[in-house]
Each structure stands twice: as structure tokens, then as C-alpha cells.
Amino acid sequence: MTTIKLHNTKTRKREEFVPIDPENVRMYVCGPTVYDRAHLGNARPVIVFDVLYRLLRHVYGPDHVTYVRNFTDVDDKINARAAESGRSIAEITAETTQWFLDDMAAVGALEPNEMPRATAYIPQMVKMIEGLIASGHAYAAEGHVLFAVESYKEYGALSGRSIDDMIAGARVEVAPYKRNPMDFVLWKPSDADTPGWDSPWGRGRPGWHIECSAMSYELLGAHFDIHGGGNDLMFPHHENEIAQSCCAHPGSGFANYWLHNEMLQVEGKKMSKSLGNFFTVRDLLDQGVPGEVIRFVMLSTHYRKPMDWTEKKREEAEKTLDALLSPLSIAVAHRAVPSNAWGDVPKGIRETLIEDLNTSGALTCLRASAELVGKLAEGRGPGESDGATLQVACVEFLTGLEVLGLYELMLKRAARKRDNKDLLDDVHLRFVIARNLAMQTKDFSTVDQLKAGLKQAGVEVRMTKESVELVPGPEFNPAILEALK
RNA sequence: GGCGAGUUGGCGGAGUGGUUACGCAGCGGAUUGCAAAUCCGUGUACAGGAGUUCGAUUCUCCUACUCGCCUCCA
């Protein structure tokens, strides 16, 4: 059996991943609060954990992995958005949820098996809070219910903090009803204008952290394998989740492996509205940056390192992905399709991905796999180049694309290129005629003029003695093409 | 102040206790009407210091610098 190794934040070490039940590997990842479009940083954990999900499915079988990612649809940011826009909360959360699904699909993320909404689990949260009060881990005060951090010895273990240190460094005013400044809200009162649910503590709404504890318990049980999210969630969100869940279900252990991705930067700086380098996934897509490019750039940096989104990387990704199109068409022409079998993933990708999700290394191996397809198809591969060898290489290449989440996206990319190529039919014919003539007359002025125009329109001209091929590049602009006529 | 992560060649970015990926850019060549694309070849690196070791870029410690988090931001 293949052993995946993962860096566990809990132990700060790379550990062998041993599932609780190989028949049902369970993973929970914190999803978005649905009040606005997902920005590029939001896409990073989605893509990272999508690769992990695909990896687990290949290793343990597609039907033996349960992946849960929530939607937090009750939150004060949502309330604020509703108040300022005059729209209803339900309208905002429904719309934002669909945006998120659309945008993440565009970057090739599979939908998790379960996508629970927090508001559908309010009774479960109330029940969990009642249990925490009963066991002395929480207390009600002035309409709030607070978790008593001092009741949980391990509090701070995940993020490596002590309660005393945190109090010393606290920058925020402490609410008077808290027994300990670090106590956090499980439930808070709602006024008439704020969404609320009836509870033993009056009409109110849940605090931030309890929804993940309640939903992971309902859908994955008290003890499951992997819990993921961005490293900014380590404290306080995940720390609080652990405290709530472990105290509500003593002895369960909650999640065995905690995975955290590093943050995203843009051109070397933190993405922020004040710096003016803030953009959403949708912004990029609308600007013509396709999903596979976003995904490729994301995967080209290891998930535990800061990932810098730059224009240069975007350009390089376009070129690299274009270079995969020819092997892709060869594989498709050979009627190859991706396989679910772990053994059909190219060896190099298998070896790199199981080492704490080394996606950058895997992309290098993917290129090598593509190159092999090209060489075998031209009959100049290593060793015996028979049809069977080529067939295997094709399946492996496509399976490699699939496990990295690039297969479907690349098929679409290929289709777009074909559509663009159709637009070039007229000019292609003219070019061929002009060139044939020029070959006789040795006057290449018309040909060069046409070529310059095509280049301007973002079209690459590839000539051999016998043929002319026009390849639209990433900067292809059909409007400029029109001007050539 | 507390906690954590990082510092690899011109750029990006893996990895390893000894044989020094890979991509882009560069350079040389093949090819070409000229090009592009492609193919072949090629140079340059492990922040600084100390230690462990037969040997460290890889392990340990220290220093410097960068970055992130520290109550609702993935």
C-alpha cells in the first residue's frame, strides 16, 4: 500500500498518513463565509485540498473518501453586507454560494461530497453548546455563551501559544462578562434586526467557530482523519474548534492530521484593498486568465510556502500549458482516457505527491510525461517504441493531468484553441498562396507583411518547406485579425 | 512583545549527508527565404558564522534579513 506523508501542524512534523478507516477516509476543510466573491487567496486552499482529495481518491479509491467543506452563511459580515445593500441575507448568501461554486469549478476543483450550510445545523450547535455548559466547559453570561478556555488544558497546543502569553499580547478590549479574556463566544444574542434562532439563552446566533465543530461531528463523526484550511485560521479558529470538539466529545481526539496552507501574495506583497492589488478569481477569469492557468500557478509553489502571484508566472504558465496541448491531442487521438488506478499515475507524480503534496515537483514530472508521449509518437522514444508503450504513456499522461485537476480544464483549453484556429482559415489560405508565389518570385514582402500582422494579432506563424501553421497564442486578438482584411 | 514559517543560480522553483532537479531567460549549434516553433549542447546557487561528521546546501546552535498570525481574513 502506498503511504502518503503529510506535514501535521499538530506535531510540526512530516508524518506517515494512516487513515482511521481506509474504507472511508474523512477530510474536513473550512469553507468560505458567503458575503462576497472569492478572492484569489480563497482559491488557494480550495485548489490545494482538491489535489489532496484527488490523491486520496486515487490511493484509497474514489468511493472511499469523504470530503466535507462548509459554507458559513451566518456571520456578522453578512449582516453588515445586507444592511448596507438593503438586500436580504438569504439573497446574498444564496448568490455568493453559487458564485463560489462557479468560480471554484472554473479552476478545476471537484465538489466535495458534502457542502453543509451552517444555518442548517443550528439545532446541532445548540445541542453541542448545551453539552459544553453541562460539562463545565462553557457558561452563559448576559445572553452570551462563552467557552472557558481554562477548562481545556490543551488550549493553545495547535498554534503553540499559552493562554498567559496571549493575554499579555492581546490588543483588543475585553468584554466584561468574560471570566478569562481569552474566552470566546459560542452563542450571542440577536436584536430584532439581526438573524436569530430561539435557544435556552434567548434569541441569538452562533459564534464563529462552533459551526465547524457541529458540522464535522454530524458528517464525519467525533474522530476523523484530516482537517485543513489556511494558516491564518490556525489561531483562533482551529484552536477553538479543537477546544469545543474535544471537550464536547472527550477522548475522541477530533482530527488526526491538521494541514495548513500558507498565504498568497501578489507581486511580492500581501494582497489588500489598500495596496490596490486585490482581485477576485472572477476578475482574473473575466480578464481572460483561464482557470487552468490559475491552477497551474497555484500548484507551482508548495502549499506550505507563501505563493506569489505575478504576471510573469501567469505568462509562463500559459506557455507551459500550450506545450502540453500537442501531447494531449496525441493521447486523445489514441483514445486514451484518465484512469482511477493509482498505478496509472506517472511514477514521478506518485512519488512527489505522496511527499507532503509536492505539487511543484509533480508538475515537472507531468511535463516529462507529456514529453514522453510526444517522443514515442514520433518514434524516437527511449528503448522499444511499440504501440503498447505509447498507449501506456498516453494513459499515464492523462491520469497525471487528472490527479492534478488539469485534465478537464486542458480539454477545454484545447477546444478553445481549435475555435480560434477556425477563425484563421481565411488568412491561412491567403498566407499559403502568397508564400507559394513568393517562393518562386523570391519577393517575400507580402508574406512578411502578413506575418507581421499575424504576430500583432497574437498568432504564431510556423512554417516548414511544405506547410504553414498558424497558432493563436495567449494574446490572440481576433479584432486585430479583422484589420488584416 | 508572543508564536510560527522562510532565506537555493539572472528569475521562478524542487530536492538531497557525498554523484548538484526542472522551467523561463541567456549563450552556442542544427533547421529556416528571414523568422517562429522544434531539436541538440552549455554556464552560473544553496544568507552569514560556529558545531557534529571522513564529508553539509542538506543535521544542531547562533546571527542577520524577509514574511505571516496574535478574537471572527483562506
Coordinates of C-alpha atoms (C1' of nucleotides) in Angstrom, one line a residue:
Chain A
M1 CA 0.0 0.0 0.0
T2 CA 1.2 3.5 -0.9
T3 CA 2.0 5.6 2.1
I4 CA 1.2 9.3 1.9
K5 CA 3.3 11.6 4.1
L6 CA 1.8 14.9 5.3
H7 CA 3.1 17.7 7.4
N8 CA 0.9 17.7 10.5
T9 CA 0.6 21.2 12.1
K10 CA -0.3 19.4 15.4
T11 CA 3.1 17.8 15.7
R12 CA 5.0 20.1 13.3
K13 CA 6.4 17.1 11.6
R14 CA 6.0 15.2 8.4
E15 CA 4.2 12.1 9.3
E16 CA 3.0 9.0 7.5
F17 CA -0.7 9.2 6.9
V18 CA -2.5 6.3 8.4
P19 CA -6.3 6.5 8.0
I20 CA -8.6 5.6 10.8
D21 CA -10.6 3.5 8.3
P22 CA -9.1 3.0 4.8
E23 CA -12.6 2.2 3.6
N24 CA -13.7 5.7 4.5
V25 CA -11.0 8.4 4.6
R26 CA -12.5 11.6 6.1
M27 CA -11.4 15.1 5.5
Y28 CA -12.9 18.5 6.6
V29 CA -11.8 21.8 5.1
C30 CA -13.0 25.2 6.3
G31 CA -15.0 26.8 3.5
P32 CA -16.0 30.4 2.8
T33 CA -18.1 32.8 4.7
V34 CA -20.5 33.7 1.9
Y35 CA -20.7 37.5 1.8
D36 CA -18.7 38.3 -1.3
R37 CA -16.8 37.0 -4.3
A38 CA -13.9 34.6 -3.5
H39 CA -10.6 36.4 -3.9
L40 CA -7.6 34.8 -5.3
G41 CA -6.3 33.9 -1.8
N42 CA -9.5 32.0 -1.2
A43 CA -8.8 29.8 -4.1
R44 CA -5.5 28.5 -2.7
P45 CA -6.8 26.2 -0.1
V46 CA -9.6 25.1 -2.4
I47 CA -7.1 24.0 -5.1
V48 CA -4.5 22.6 -2.6
F49 CA -7.1 20.4 -0.8
D50 CA -8.7 19.5 -4.2
V51 CA -5.4 17.9 -5.1
L52 CA -5.2 16.1 -1.8
Y53 CA -8.8 14.9 -2.3
R54 CA -7.9 13.6 -5.8
L55 CA -4.8 12.0 -4.4
L56 CA -6.7 10.2 -1.7
R57 CA -9.3 9.1 -4.2
H58 CA -6.6 7.6 -6.4
V59 CA -4.8 5.9 -3.5
Y60 CA -7.9 4.6 -1.5
G61 CA -10.4 4.5 -4.3
P62 CA -12.9 7.2 -5.4
D63 CA -15.7 5.8 -3.2
H64 CA -13.6 5.6 -0.1
V65 CA -13.0 9.2 0.6
T66 CA -15.5 11.7 2.3
Y67 CA -14.6 15.3 1.8
V68 CA -16.7 17.9 3.6
R69 CA -16.3 21.7 3.1
N70 CA -18.8 24.0 4.7
F71 CA -20.5 27.3 3.8
T72 CA -20.7 29.7 6.7
D73 CA -23.9 31.5 5.9
V74 CA -24.4 33.2 9.3
D75 CA -21.9 35.8 10.2
D76 CA -21.8 39.5 11.1
K77 CA -20.0 40.4 7.8
I78 CA -23.1 39.0 6.0
N79 CA -25.4 41.0 8.3
A80 CA -23.3 44.1 7.5
R81 CA -23.5 43.5 3.8
A82 CA -27.2 43.1 4.0
A83 CA -27.6 46.3 6.0
E84 CA -25.6 48.4 3.6
S85 CA -27.0 47.0 0.4
G86 CA -30.6 46.7 1.5
R87 CA -30.8 43.2 0.2
S88 CA -31.9 40.2 2.2
I89 CA -29.4 37.9 3.9
A90 CA -30.9 34.9 2.1
E91 CA -30.5 36.5 -1.2
I92 CA -26.8 37.5 -0.5
T93 CA -25.8 34.1 0.8
A94 CA -27.5 32.2 -2.0
E95 CA -25.9 34.3 -4.7
T96 CA -22.5 34.2 -3.1
T97 CA -22.6 30.5 -2.6
Q98 CA -23.4 30.0 -6.3
W99 CA -20.6 32.4 -7.3
F100 CA -18.2 30.4 -5.1
L101 CA -19.2 27.1 -6.7
D102 CA -18.9 28.6 -10.2
D103 CA -15.5 30.2 -9.6
M104 CA -14.0 27.1 -8.0
A105 CA -15.3 24.9 -10.8
A106 CA -13.6 27.2 -13.2
V107 CA -10.2 26.4 -11.5
G108 CA -11.0 22.7 -11.7
A109 CA -12.0 22.0 -8.2
L110 CA -14.2 18.9 -7.7
E111 CA -17.2 19.5 -5.4
P112 CA -16.8 17.9 -2.0
N113 CA -19.1 15.1 -1.1
E114 CA -20.8 17.3 1.4
M115 CA -21.2 21.1 1.5
P116 CA -23.2 21.8 4.6
R117 CA -24.5 25.3 5.3
A118 CA -24.2 26.5 8.9
T119 CA -27.8 27.7 9.1
A120 CA -29.0 24.1 8.5
Y121 CA -27.1 22.9 11.7
I122 CA -28.3 25.4 14.3
P123 CA -30.0 22.8 16.5
Q124 CA -26.9 20.7 16.4
M125 CA -24.8 23.7 17.5
V126 CA -27.3 24.5 20.3
K127 CA -27.1 20.9 21.5
M128 CA -23.3 20.9 21.5
I129 CA -23.3 24.2 23.5
E130 CA -25.7 22.7 26.0
G131 CA -23.3 19.8 26.4
L132 CA -20.4 22.1 26.9
I133 CA -22.2 24.0 29.6
A134 CA -23.3 20.8 31.3
S135 CA -19.7 19.5 31.4
G136 CA -18.4 22.8 32.8
H137 CA -16.5 23.9 29.7
A138 CA -18.9 26.8 28.9
Y139 CA -21.0 29.3 30.8
A140 CA -23.8 31.7 30.0
A141 CA -23.4 35.4 30.7
E142 CA -25.6 38.4 29.7
G143 CA -27.2 36.5 26.8
H144 CA -23.9 35.1 25.6
V145 CA -22.5 31.7 26.0
L146 CA -18.7 31.6 26.3
F147 CA -16.2 28.8 26.2
A148 CA -14.0 28.7 29.2
V149 CA -10.5 28.3 27.8
E150 CA -9.1 27.4 31.2
S151 CA -11.3 24.3 31.3
Y152 CA -9.3 22.8 28.5
K153 CA -5.7 22.1 29.4
E154 CA -4.5 21.7 25.8
Y155 CA -5.8 25.1 24.7
G156 CA -3.1 26.7 22.5
A157 CA -1.3 23.5 21.6
L158 CA -2.0 23.7 17.9
S159 CA -0.7 27.2 17.4
G160 CA 2.0 26.9 20.1
R161 CA 0.6 29.6 22.4
S162 CA -0.1 29.8 26.1
I163 CA -3.2 31.5 27.4
D164 CA -1.0 33.8 29.6
D165 CA 1.1 34.9 26.6
M166 CA -1.9 35.6 24.6
I167 CA -3.5 37.7 27.3
A168 CA -0.2 39.6 27.6
G169 CA -0.2 40.4 23.9
A170 CA -3.9 41.0 23.5
R171 CA -4.8 44.1 21.5
V172 CA -8.5 44.1 21.9
E173 CA -10.7 45.3 24.7
V174 CA -12.1 42.5 26.8
A175 CA -15.8 42.1 27.2
P176 CA -16.7 42.5 30.9
Y177 CA -18.8 39.3 31.1
K178 CA -15.8 37.1 30.2
R179 CA -14.2 35.1 33.0
N180 CA -11.0 34.9 31.2
P181 CA -10.0 37.4 28.5
M182 CA -9.4 34.6 26.0
D183 CA -12.8 33.0 26.5
F184 CA -14.6 33.0 23.1
V185 CA -18.2 33.3 22.1
L186 CA -20.2 30.2 21.3
W187 CA -23.6 32.0 21.2
K188 CA -24.5 35.6 21.2
P189 CA -27.8 37.5 21.4
S190 CA -29.5 38.9 18.4
D191 CA -31.7 42.0 18.3
A192 CA -34.8 42.3 16.2
D193 CA -32.9 43.3 13.1
T194 CA -30.4 40.5 13.3
P195 CA -30.9 36.9 12.3
G196 CA -31.5 34.8 15.3
W197 CA -32.8 31.5 16.5
D198 CA -34.6 30.6 19.7
S199 CA -32.3 28.9 22.3
P200 CA -32.1 28.2 26.0
W201 CA -30.2 31.5 26.3
G202 CA -32.8 33.6 24.4
R203 CA -33.0 34.5 20.7
G204 CA -29.5 34.6 19.3
R205 CA -27.0 33.3 16.8
P206 CA -23.9 31.1 16.9
G207 CA -20.3 32.4 17.3
W208 CA -17.8 31.9 14.6
H209 CA -16.2 28.6 15.5
I210 CA -19.0 26.4 16.7
E211 CA -20.4 25.7 13.2
C212 CA -17.4 23.7 12.1
S213 CA -17.3 21.7 15.2
A214 CA -21.0 20.8 14.9
M215 CA -20.9 20.1 11.2
S216 CA -17.8 18.0 11.2
Y217 CA -19.3 15.9 14.1
E218 CA -22.5 15.4 12.2
L219 CA -21.0 14.5 8.9
L220 CA -17.7 12.9 9.8
G221 CA -18.0 11.8 13.5
A222 CA -16.1 12.8 16.6
H223 CA -12.8 11.4 15.2
F224 CA -11.7 11.8 11.6
D225 CA -8.6 12.0 9.6
I226 CA -7.7 15.3 8.1
H227 CA -8.7 18.9 8.9
G228 CA -7.5 21.6 6.6
G229 CA -7.5 25.4 6.0
G230 CA -5.4 28.4 5.6
N231 CA -2.8 29.0 8.2
D232 CA -4.4 32.2 9.3
L233 CA -7.2 30.0 10.7
M234 CA -4.8 28.2 13.0
F235 CA -5.5 30.7 15.6
P236 CA -8.1 31.3 16.8
H237 CA -10.4 29.4 14.6
H238 CA -8.9 25.9 14.6
E239 CA -7.7 26.2 18.2
N240 CA -11.2 27.0 19.3
E241 CA -12.7 24.2 17.1
I242 CA -10.3 21.7 18.8
A243 CA -11.3 23.0 22.3
Q244 CA -15.0 22.8 21.5
S245 CA -14.9 19.4 19.8
C246 CA -12.5 17.7 22.2
C247 CA -14.5 18.9 25.3
A248 CA -17.8 18.0 23.7
H249 CA -16.6 14.6 22.8
P250 CA -14.0 13.7 25.4
G251 CA -11.4 11.1 24.3
S252 CA -12.3 11.4 20.6
G253 CA -9.2 13.1 19.5
F254 CA -11.0 15.1 16.8
A255 CA -8.8 15.4 13.6
N256 CA -5.6 13.3 13.5
Y257 CA -3.8 15.4 10.8
W258 CA -4.0 19.2 10.6
L259 CA -2.9 20.8 7.3
H260 CA -2.5 24.5 6.7
N261 CA -1.6 26.2 3.5
E262 CA 0.5 29.4 3.5
M263 CA -0.9 32.7 2.4
L264 CA -0.9 34.2 -1.1
Q265 CA 0.9 37.4 -2.1
V266 CA 0.6 39.5 -5.3
E267 CA 3.8 40.7 -6.8
G268 CA 5.6 40.2 -3.6
K269 CA 3.1 42.0 -1.4
K270 CA 0.2 40.9 0.7
M271 CA -3.0 41.2 -1.3
S272 CA -5.0 44.0 0.1
K273 CA -7.6 46.5 -1.0
S274 CA -5.4 49.4 0.3
L275 CA -2.5 48.4 -1.9
G276 CA -4.8 48.2 -4.8
N277 CA -3.6 44.7 -5.7
F278 CA -6.8 43.0 -4.5
F279 CA -8.7 40.9 -7.0
T280 CA -11.1 38.0 -7.2
V281 CA -11.0 34.8 -9.1
R282 CA -13.8 36.1 -11.2
D283 CA -11.8 39.3 -12.0
L284 CA -9.0 37.1 -13.4
L285 CA -11.3 34.9 -15.4
D286 CA -13.0 37.9 -16.9
Q287 CA -9.7 39.3 -17.9
G288 CA -9.1 36.2 -19.9
V289 CA -6.9 34.3 -17.5
P290 CA -8.2 30.8 -17.8
G291 CA -8.8 28.5 -14.8
E292 CA -6.0 26.1 -15.8
V293 CA -3.5 29.0 -15.7
I294 CA -4.7 30.0 -12.2
R295 CA -4.5 26.4 -11.1
F296 CA -1.1 25.8 -12.6
V297 CA 0.4 28.8 -11.0
M298 CA -1.1 27.8 -7.6
L299 CA 0.3 24.3 -7.9
S300 CA 3.8 25.5 -8.9
T301 CA 4.5 26.5 -5.4
H302 CA 4.4 24.1 -2.4
Y303 CA 1.3 24.7 -0.3
R304 CA 3.3 25.4 2.9
K305 CA 5.3 28.3 1.3
P306 CA 4.0 31.7 0.6
M307 CA 2.7 31.8 -3.0
D308 CA 3.5 34.9 -5.0
W309 CA 1.0 35.6 -7.9
T310 CA 2.9 37.5 -10.6
E311 CA 2.2 38.5 -14.1
K312 CA 5.4 36.7 -15.2
K313 CA 4.2 33.4 -13.7
R314 CA 0.9 33.8 -15.4
E315 CA 2.7 34.2 -18.8
E316 CA 5.0 31.3 -18.2
A317 CA 2.0 29.1 -17.2
E318 CA 0.3 30.0 -20.5
K319 CA 3.3 28.8 -22.4
T320 CA 3.9 25.7 -20.4
L321 CA 0.2 24.7 -20.8
D322 CA 0.3 25.4 -24.5
A323 CA 3.2 23.0 -24.8
L324 CA 1.0 20.3 -23.2
L325 CA -1.7 20.6 -25.9
S326 CA 0.2 18.6 -28.5
P327 CA 0.8 15.6 -26.3
L328 CA -2.8 15.9 -25.1
S329 CA -4.1 15.7 -28.7
I330 CA -1.9 12.7 -29.4
A331 CA -3.3 11.0 -26.3
V332 CA -6.9 11.8 -27.1
A333 CA -6.3 10.6 -30.7
H334 CA -5.2 7.3 -29.3
R335 CA -8.5 7.1 -27.4
A336 CA -6.8 7.2 -24.1
V337 CA -8.7 8.3 -21.0
P338 CA -7.6 9.0 -17.4
S339 CA -7.7 6.1 -15.1
N340 CA -8.8 5.8 -11.5
A341 CA -5.9 3.4 -10.8
W342 CA -3.1 4.7 -8.7
G343 CA -0.6 2.6 -10.7
D344 CA -1.6 4.6 -13.9
V345 CA -0.4 7.8 -12.4
P346 CA 3.1 8.5 -13.8
K347 CA 5.6 7.2 -11.3
G348 CA 7.3 10.6 -10.8
I349 CA 4.0 12.2 -9.9
R350 CA 3.2 9.4 -7.5
E351 CA 6.5 9.8 -5.8
T352 CA 6.3 13.6 -5.5
L353 CA 2.6 13.9 -4.4
I354 CA 2.9 11.5 -1.6
E355 CA 5.7 13.6 -0.1
D356 CA 3.5 16.1 1.6
L357 CA 1.8 17.1 -1.7
N358 CA 4.8 18.3 -3.7
T359 CA 2.8 19.7 -6.5
S360 CA 5.6 21.7 -8.0
G361 CA 7.7 18.5 -8.4
A362 CA 4.6 16.8 -9.8
L363 CA 4.2 19.4 -12.5
T364 CA 7.8 18.8 -13.5
C365 CA 7.0 15.1 -13.8
L366 CA 3.9 16.0 -15.7
R367 CA 6.0 17.8 -18.3
A368 CA 8.3 14.8 -18.6
S369 CA 5.3 12.6 -19.1
A370 CA 4.0 14.8 -21.8
E371 CA 7.4 14.9 -23.5
L372 CA 7.5 11.1 -23.4
V373 CA 4.2 10.9 -25.3
G374 CA 5.5 13.3 -27.9
K375 CA 8.7 11.4 -28.4
L376 CA 7.0 8.0 -28.6
A377 CA 4.5 9.3 -31.1
E378 CA 7.4 10.4 -33.3
G379 CA 9.0 7.0 -32.9
R380 CA 12.1 8.4 -31.1
G381 CA 11.3 7.4 -27.6
P382 CA 13.7 5.5 -25.3
G383 CA 14.0 1.8 -25.9
E384 CA 11.3 -0.1 -27.7
S385 CA 8.8 2.2 -29.1
D386 CA 5.9 0.0 -29.9
G387 CA 2.2 0.9 -29.9
A388 CA 1.6 -0.6 -26.5
T389 CA 4.3 1.6 -24.9
L390 CA 2.8 4.7 -26.4
Q391 CA -0.7 3.7 -25.3
V392 CA 0.6 3.3 -21.7
A393 CA 2.3 6.7 -21.9
C394 CA -0.9 8.3 -23.1
V395 CA -3.0 6.9 -20.3
E396 CA -0.4 7.9 -17.7
F397 CA -0.1 11.4 -19.0
L398 CA -3.9 11.9 -18.9
T399 CA -4.1 10.3 -15.5
G400 CA -1.3 12.6 -14.3
L401 CA -3.4 15.6 -15.6
E402 CA -6.4 14.2 -13.9
V403 CA -4.8 13.7 -10.4
L404 CA -3.6 17.3 -10.6
G405 CA -7.0 18.5 -11.7
L406 CA -5.9 19.7 -15.1
Y407 CA -7.5 17.2 -17.4
E408 CA -10.9 18.7 -17.9
L409 CA -9.5 22.2 -18.0
M410 CA -7.0 21.2 -20.6
L411 CA -9.6 19.6 -22.8
K412 CA -11.5 22.9 -22.7
R413 CA -8.2 24.8 -23.5
A414 CA -7.7 22.6 -26.5
A415 CA -11.3 23.2 -27.7
R416 CA -10.8 27.0 -27.3
K417 CA -7.6 26.8 -29.4
R418 CA -9.4 24.9 -32.1
D419 CA -12.2 27.5 -32.2
N420 CA -9.6 30.2 -32.5
K421 CA -7.9 28.3 -35.3
D422 CA -11.1 28.2 -37.2
L423 CA -11.1 32.0 -37.3
L424 CA -7.8 31.8 -39.1
D425 CA -8.9 29.7 -42.0
D426 CA -9.2 32.6 -44.4
V427 CA -6.0 34.3 -43.6
H428 CA -4.2 30.9 -43.6
L429 CA -5.3 30.3 -47.1
R430 CA -4.2 33.7 -48.2
F431 CA -0.9 33.2 -46.5
V432 CA -0.2 29.9 -48.2
I433 CA -0.9 31.3 -51.6
A434 CA 1.2 34.3 -51.1
R435 CA 4.1 32.2 -49.8
N436 CA 3.9 29.7 -52.7
L437 CA 4.1 32.6 -55.0
A438 CA 7.0 34.2 -53.1
M439 CA 8.9 31.0 -53.2
Q440 CA 9.0 31.3 -56.9
T441 CA 9.5 35.1 -57.3
K442 CA 11.8 35.4 -54.2
D443 CA 9.8 38.5 -53.3
F444 CA 8.7 37.9 -49.7
S445 CA 7.4 41.4 -49.0
T446 CA 3.7 40.4 -49.0
V447 CA 4.4 37.3 -46.9
D448 CA 6.4 39.3 -44.3
Q449 CA 3.7 41.9 -44.1
L450 CA 1.1 39.3 -43.4
K451 CA 3.3 37.6 -40.9
A452 CA 3.9 40.9 -39.0
G453 CA 0.1 41.5 -38.9
L454 CA -0.5 38.0 -37.6
K455 CA 2.2 38.4 -35.0
Q456 CA 0.5 41.6 -33.9
A457 CA -2.8 39.7 -33.5
G458 CA -1.0 37.3 -31.2
V459 CA -0.7 34.5 -33.8
E460 CA 2.4 32.4 -34.1
V461 CA 3.4 31.5 -37.6
R462 CA 5.1 28.2 -38.0
M463 CA 6.5 27.4 -41.5
T464 CA 8.2 24.4 -42.9
K465 CA 9.1 23.8 -46.5
E466 CA 5.8 22.1 -47.2
S467 CA 3.3 23.7 -44.8
V468 CA 2.2 26.8 -42.9
E469 CA 0.7 26.5 -39.4
L470 CA -1.0 29.4 -37.7
V471 CA -1.2 29.0 -33.9
P472 CA -3.1 31.5 -31.8
G473 CA -1.2 32.3 -28.6
P474 CA -2.5 33.6 -25.3
E475 CA -2.5 37.1 -26.5
F476 CA -4.6 36.2 -29.6
N477 CA -6.8 39.1 -30.6
P478 CA -9.4 38.4 -33.4
A479 CA -10.2 42.1 -33.6
I480 CA -6.7 42.9 -35.0
L481 CA -7.1 40.0 -37.3
E482 CA -10.1 41.7 -38.9
A483 CA -7.9 44.7 -39.7
L484 CA -5.7 42.5 -41.9
K485 CA -8.6 42.0 -44.3
Chain B
rG1 C1' 6.2 41.7 23.0
rG2 C1' 4.5 36.3 21.9
rC3 C1' 4.1 32.2 18.2
rG4 C1' 5.3 30.3 13.6
rA5 C1' 7.4 29.9 8.6
rG6 C1' 11.2 31.0 5.4
rU7 C1' 16.3 32.7 3.1
rU8 C1' 18.8 27.8 -3.2
rG9 C1' 22.0 30.1 -9.8
rG10 C1' 19.7 36.4 -13.8
rC11 C1' 14.3 35.0 -12.5
rG12 C1' 10.8 31.1 -10.8
rG13 C1' 11.1 26.7 -8.0
rA14 C1' 12.1 21.3 -6.2
rG15 C1' 15.4 18.2 -3.6
rU16 C1' 19.5 15.7 -1.2
rG17 C1' 24.7 13.8 4.4
rG18 C1' 28.9 12.5 -0.7
rU19 C1' 27.1 11.8 -7.6
rU20 C1' 24.5 19.4 -7.5
rA21 C1' 16.3 18.7 -10.4
rC22 C1' 13.3 21.2 -13.7
rG23 C1' 11.2 25.6 -16.2
rC24 C1' 12.0 30.6 -18.1
rA25 C1' 15.7 33.9 -19.7
rG26 C1' 21.0 33.8 -21.7
rC27 C1' 24.8 31.6 -24.9
rG28 C1' 26.4 28.1 -29.0
rG29 C1' 24.7 24.9 -32.9
rA30 C1' 21.0 22.3 -36.3
rU31 C1' 16.9 24.0 -39.1
rU32 C1' 14.6 28.4 -41.8
rG33 C1' 13.7 32.9 -47.8
rC34 C1' 14.1 35.7 -42.8
rA35 C1' 11.8 34.1 -38.5
rA36 C1' 8.9 31.4 -35.1
rA37 C1' 8.4 26.7 -33.2
rU38 C1' 11.3 22.4 -32.6
rC39 C1' 15.7 19.6 -31.6
rC40 C1' 20.9 19.2 -29.7
rG41 C1' 24.5 21.3 -26.4
rU42 C1' 26.0 24.8 -22.4
rG43 C1' 27.3 28.3 -17.8
rU44 C1' 26.0 30.1 -13.0
rA45 C1' 23.4 28.5 -6.4
rC46 C1' 22.5 26.6 -1.8
rA47 C1' 22.0 34.2 3.6
rG48 C1' 26.4 34.6 7.3
rG49 C1' 29.1 32.3 11.5
rA50 C1' 30.2 28.1 14.7
rG51 C1' 29.5 22.9 15.7
rU52 C1' 28.5 17.4 14.6
rU53 C1' 30.8 14.4 10.6
rC54 C1' 35.7 11.1 6.9
rG55 C1' 32.4 14.6 4.2
rA56 C1' 26.9 19.5 5.0
rU57 C1' 23.4 23.2 0.7
rU58 C1' 21.1 19.1 3.4
rC59 C1' 21.6 17.8 10.9
rU60 C1' 22.4 21.2 15.5
rC61 C1' 23.1 26.1 17.6
rC62 C1' 23.8 31.3 17.0
rU63 C1' 23.3 35.9 14.0
rA64 C1' 21.1 38.8 10.1
rC65 C1' 17.2 39.6 7.0
rU66 C1' 12.1 38.6 5.0
rC67 C1' 7.2 37.1 5.7
rG68 C1' 2.7 35.6 8.3
rC69 C1' -0.6 35.2 12.6
rC70 C1' -1.9 37.1 17.6
rU71 C1' -10.5 37.3 18.6
rC72 C1' -14.1 36.4 13.7
rC73 C1' -9.3 37.5 6.9
rA74 C1' -8.3 31.2 3.4

